[in-house]
Amino acid sequence: MTMVVGLTGGIGSGKTTVADLFAQFNIDIIDADIVAREVVEPGTPGLNAIIDKLGSDILLTDGSLNRSKLRQAIFNDNSLKDWLNALLHPMIREKMQADIQKAKSPYCLLVIPLMVENNLQTMTDRLLVIDVDEEVQIARTQQRDKVNAEHVKKILAAQASREERLAAADDVITNNGDSAALQSEVATLHQQYVAMSLHNQ
Ligand code: ADP
Protein backbone atom coordinates (compact mmCIF):
# COMPACT_ATOMS: atom_id res chain seq x y z
CA MET A 1 0.00 0.00 0.00
CA THR A 2 1.05 3.60 -0.58
CA MET A 3 3.15 5.08 2.22
CA VAL A 4 1.12 7.66 4.15
CA VAL A 5 2.83 10.84 5.32
CA GLY A 6 0.70 12.81 7.78
CA LEU A 7 0.97 16.59 7.67
CA THR A 8 -0.10 18.73 10.58
CA GLY A 9 0.58 22.02 12.32
CA GLY A 10 -1.30 24.75 14.14
CA ILE A 11 -3.52 27.37 12.53
CA GLY A 12 -1.57 29.49 10.04
CA SER A 13 1.55 27.31 10.31
CA GLY A 14 1.54 26.71 6.55
CA LYS A 15 -0.24 23.36 6.03
CA THR A 16 -2.09 24.47 2.90
CA THR A 17 1.01 26.15 1.49
CA VAL A 18 3.15 23.06 2.12
CA ALA A 19 0.50 20.68 0.74
CA ASP A 20 0.37 22.79 -2.45
CA LEU A 21 4.15 22.46 -2.77
CA PHE A 22 3.97 18.65 -2.45
CA ALA A 23 1.15 18.64 -5.01
CA GLN A 24 3.59 20.21 -7.49
CA PHE A 25 5.47 16.90 -7.34
CA ASN A 26 2.20 15.13 -8.27
CA ILE A 27 1.76 13.69 -4.81
CA ASP A 28 -1.83 12.71 -3.98
CA ILE A 29 -3.19 14.87 -1.18
CA ILE A 30 -5.98 13.79 1.14
CA ASP A 31 -7.23 16.76 3.14
CA ALA A 32 -9.36 16.15 6.25
CA ASP A 33 -11.12 19.52 5.85
CA ILE A 34 -12.26 18.57 2.34
CA VAL A 35 -13.28 15.06 3.41
CA ALA A 36 -15.25 16.57 6.31
CA ARG A 37 -17.31 18.47 3.74
CA GLU A 38 -17.73 15.48 1.45
CA VAL A 39 -19.34 13.34 4.15
CA VAL A 40 -22.16 15.88 4.57
CA GLU A 41 -22.84 16.59 0.91
CA PRO A 42 -26.52 16.36 -0.14
CA GLY A 43 -27.68 12.74 -0.34
CA THR A 44 -25.02 11.38 2.04
CA PRO A 45 -25.90 9.32 5.14
CA GLY A 46 -24.08 12.03 7.12
CA LEU A 47 -26.34 14.86 6.00
CA ASN A 48 -29.45 12.67 6.22
CA ALA A 49 -28.67 11.89 9.88
CA ILE A 50 -28.23 15.60 10.63
CA ILE A 51 -31.58 16.39 8.98
CA ASP A 52 -33.25 13.63 11.03
CA LYS A 53 -31.82 15.16 14.20
CA LEU A 54 -32.24 18.89 13.53
CA GLY A 55 -34.88 19.12 10.82
CA SER A 56 -34.58 20.56 7.34
CA ASP A 57 -34.22 24.06 8.82
CA ILE A 58 -30.52 23.19 9.02
CA LEU A 59 -30.33 23.31 5.20
CA LEU A 60 -29.79 26.21 2.83
CA THR A 61 -32.36 26.69 0.09
CA ASP A 62 -30.21 24.68 -2.36
CA GLY A 63 -30.39 21.63 -0.04
CA SER A 64 -26.80 21.87 1.23
CA LEU A 65 -25.85 22.10 4.90
CA ASN A 66 -26.08 25.55 6.48
CA ARG A 67 -22.68 25.43 8.16
CA SER A 68 -22.91 28.70 10.03
CA LYS A 69 -26.28 27.68 11.49
CA LEU A 70 -24.84 24.32 12.54
CA ARG A 71 -21.79 26.03 14.08
CA GLN A 72 -24.14 28.27 16.06
CA ALA A 73 -26.23 25.31 17.23
CA ILE A 74 -23.10 23.46 18.39
CA PHE A 75 -21.77 26.55 20.12
CA ASN A 76 -24.90 26.61 22.28
CA ASP A 77 -25.09 22.88 22.96
CA ASN A 78 -22.15 20.67 23.95
CA SER A 79 -24.11 17.43 23.76
CA LEU A 80 -25.01 18.24 20.16
CA LYS A 81 -21.32 18.74 19.43
CA ASP A 82 -20.54 15.31 20.93
CA TRP A 83 -23.36 13.74 18.92
CA LEU A 84 -22.08 15.29 15.70
CA ASN A 85 -18.49 14.21 16.34
CA ALA A 86 -19.62 10.66 17.12
CA LEU A 87 -21.55 10.64 13.84
CA LEU A 88 -19.01 12.27 11.55
CA HIS A 89 -15.57 11.28 12.84
CA PRO A 90 -15.90 7.60 11.86
CA MET A 91 -17.30 8.63 8.47
CA ILE A 92 -14.38 11.01 7.91
CA ARG A 93 -11.84 8.37 8.94
CA GLU A 94 -13.43 5.79 6.65
CA LYS A 95 -13.46 8.15 3.67
CA MET A 96 -9.83 9.15 4.27
CA GLN A 97 -8.88 5.46 4.41
CA ALA A 98 -10.73 4.82 1.14
CA ASP A 99 -8.96 7.77 -0.50
CA ILE A 100 -5.59 6.45 0.73
CA GLN A 101 -6.36 3.10 -0.93
CA LYS A 102 -6.97 4.93 -4.21
CA ALA A 103 -3.73 6.95 -4.08
CA LYS A 104 -1.45 6.39 -7.07
CA SER A 105 1.65 8.42 -6.17
CA PRO A 106 4.72 6.78 -4.51
CA TYR A 107 3.49 8.14 -1.19
CA CYS A 108 0.48 10.25 -0.28
CA LEU A 109 0.00 13.17 2.06
CA LEU A 110 -2.76 13.08 4.68
CA VAL A 111 -3.39 16.63 5.88
CA ILE A 112 -5.16 16.79 9.24
CA PRO A 113 -5.13 20.06 11.21
CA LEU A 114 -6.09 18.41 14.52
CA MET A 115 -4.06 15.21 13.96
CA VAL A 116 -2.35 15.13 17.35
CA GLU A 117 -5.44 16.37 19.23
CA ASN A 118 -7.49 13.49 17.80
CA ASN A 119 -4.65 10.94 17.85
CA LEU A 120 -5.01 10.35 14.11
CA GLN A 121 -1.29 9.92 13.52
CA THR A 122 -2.11 6.21 13.89
CA MET A 123 -3.41 6.45 10.29
CA THR A 124 0.03 7.49 9.04
CA ASP A 125 3.38 5.81 8.47
CA ARG A 126 5.28 9.04 9.19
CA LEU A 127 4.29 12.36 10.67
CA LEU A 128 5.51 15.67 9.26
CA VAL A 129 4.90 18.62 11.58
CA ILE A 130 5.12 22.25 10.52
CA ASP A 131 6.52 24.29 13.35
CA VAL A 132 6.50 28.07 13.45
CA ASP A 133 7.25 30.73 16.04
CA GLU A 134 4.06 31.92 17.67
CA GLU A 135 4.52 35.56 16.69
CA VAL A 136 4.97 34.60 13.02
CA GLN A 137 1.96 32.28 13.24
CA ILE A 138 -0.24 34.99 14.73
CA ALA A 139 0.87 37.63 12.22
CA ARG A 140 0.28 35.35 9.20
CA THR A 141 -3.12 34.17 10.45
CA GLN A 142 -4.19 37.74 11.19
CA GLN A 143 -3.22 38.82 7.71
CA ARG A 144 -4.89 35.84 6.02
CA ASP A 145 -8.15 35.83 7.99
CA LYS A 146 -8.42 39.59 8.71
CA VAL A 147 -8.87 38.92 12.43
CA ASN A 148 -7.21 40.41 15.52
CA ALA A 149 -4.40 38.82 17.54
CA GLU A 150 -6.70 37.99 20.49
CA HIS A 151 -8.91 35.92 18.22
CA VAL A 152 -5.92 33.92 16.95
CA LYS A 153 -4.57 33.43 20.49
CA LYS A 154 -7.90 31.91 21.58
CA ILE A 155 -7.73 29.40 18.72
CA LEU A 156 -4.10 28.59 19.60
CA ALA A 157 -5.04 27.94 23.21
CA ALA A 158 -7.62 25.34 22.09
CA GLN A 159 -5.09 23.49 19.90
CA ALA A 160 -2.21 21.18 20.84
CA SER A 161 0.95 22.99 21.91
CA ARG A 162 4.04 23.12 19.71
CA GLU A 163 5.75 20.77 22.15
CA GLU A 164 2.94 18.19 21.95
CA ARG A 165 3.07 18.24 18.17
CA LEU A 166 6.86 18.08 18.01
CA ALA A 167 6.89 15.12 20.40
CA ALA A 168 4.81 13.16 17.86
CA ALA A 169 6.83 14.27 14.80
CA ASP A 170 9.13 12.15 12.65
CA ASP A 171 10.02 15.14 10.46
CA VAL A 172 9.73 18.85 11.09
CA ILE A 173 9.52 21.82 8.73
CA THR A 174 10.35 25.09 10.45
CA ASN A 175 8.37 27.73 8.59
CA ASN A 176 9.70 31.03 9.91
CA GLY A 177 11.50 31.87 6.68
CA ASP A 178 10.41 32.93 3.22
CA SER A 179 8.65 30.83 0.60
CA ALA A 180 11.93 29.94 -1.17
CA ALA A 181 13.20 28.32 2.05
CA LEU A 182 9.94 26.40 2.36
CA GLN A 183 10.12 25.22 -1.24
CA SER A 184 13.60 23.81 -0.72
CA GLU A 185 12.64 22.03 2.54
CA VAL A 186 9.70 20.39 0.76
CA ALA A 187 11.89 19.35 -2.20
CA THR A 188 14.37 17.65 0.19
CA LEU A 189 11.61 15.84 2.09
CA HIS A 190 9.98 14.76 -1.16
CA GLN A 191 13.23 13.08 -2.27
CA GLN A 192 13.50 11.33 1.10
CA TYR A 193 9.89 10.12 1.00
CA VAL A 194 10.25 8.77 -2.54
CA ALA A 195 13.40 6.89 -1.48
CA MET A 196 11.64 5.51 1.62
CA SER A 197 8.59 4.42 -0.36
CA LEU A 198 10.80 2.53 -2.83
CA HIS A 199 12.65 0.93 0.04
CA ASN A 200 9.40 -0.15 1.71
CA GLN A 201 7.88 -1.77 -1.38
P1 ADP B 1 -2.58 26.69 7.46
O1 ADP B 1 -3.13 25.93 6.27
O2 ADP B 1 -1.65 25.88 8.30
O3 ADP B 1 -3.63 27.39 8.29
P2 ADP B 1 -1.53 28.50 5.42
O4 ADP B 1 -0.79 27.59 4.47
O5 ADP B 1 -2.87 29.01 4.98
O6 ADP B 1 -1.63 27.85 6.88
O7 ADP B 1 -0.55 29.71 5.76
C1 ADP B 1 -1.02 30.81 6.55
C2 ADP B 1 -0.71 32.11 5.81
O8 ADP B 1 0.70 32.33 5.83
C3 ADP B 1 -1.14 32.10 4.36
O9 ADP B 1 -1.60 33.37 4.02
C4 ADP B 1 0.16 31.77 3.61
O10 ADP B 1 0.17 32.32 2.33
C5 ADP B 1 1.20 32.43 4.50
N1 ADP B 1 2.50 31.73 4.50
C6 ADP B 1 2.72 30.42 4.74
N2 ADP B 1 4.04 30.13 4.69
C7 ADP B 1 4.67 31.30 4.43
C8 ADP B 1 6.07 31.69 4.26
N3 ADP B 1 7.06 30.80 4.38
N4 ADP B 1 6.34 32.99 3.99
C9 ADP B 1 5.32 33.88 3.90
N5 ADP B 1 4.02 33.61 4.05
C10 ADP B 1 3.68 32.33 4.31
Coordinates of C-alpha atoms and ligand atoms in Angstrom, one line a residue, residues 10-17 140 144 175 177-179 182, ligand 1:
G10 CA -1.3 24.7 14.1
I11 CA -3.5 27.4 12.5
G12 CA -1.6 29.5 10.0
S13 CA 1.5 27.3 10.3
G14 CA 1.5 26.7 6.5
K15 CA -0.2 23.4 6.0
T16 CA -2.1 24.5 2.9
T17 CA 1.0 26.2 1.5
R140 CA 0.3 35.4 9.2
R144 CA -4.9 35.8 6.0
N175 CA 8.4 27.7 8.6
G177 CA 11.5 31.9 6.7
D178 CA 10.4 32.9 3.2
S179 CA 8.6 30.8 0.6
L182 CA 9.9 26.4 2.4
Ligands
ADP1 P1 -2.6 26.7 7.5 O1 -3.1 25.9 6.3 O2 -1.7 25.9 8.3 O3 -3.6 27.4 8.3 P2 -1.5 28.5 5.4 O4 -0.8 27.6 4.5 O5 -2.9 29.0 5.0 O6 -1.6 27.9 6.9 O7 -0.5 29.7 5.8 C1 -1.0 30.8 6.6 C2 -0.7 32.1 5.8 O8 0.7 32.3 5.8 C3 -1.1 32.1 4.4 O9 -1.6 33.4 4.0 C4 0.2 31.8 3.6 O10 0.2 32.3 2.3 C5 1.2 32.4 4.5 N1 2.5 31.7 4.5 C6 2.7 30.4 4.7 N2 4.0 30.1 4.7 C7 4.7 31.3 4.4 C8 6.1 31.7 4.3 N3 7.1 30.8 4.4 N4 6.3 33.0 4.0 C9 5.3 33.9 3.9 N5 4.0 33.6 4.1 C10 3.7 32.3 4.3

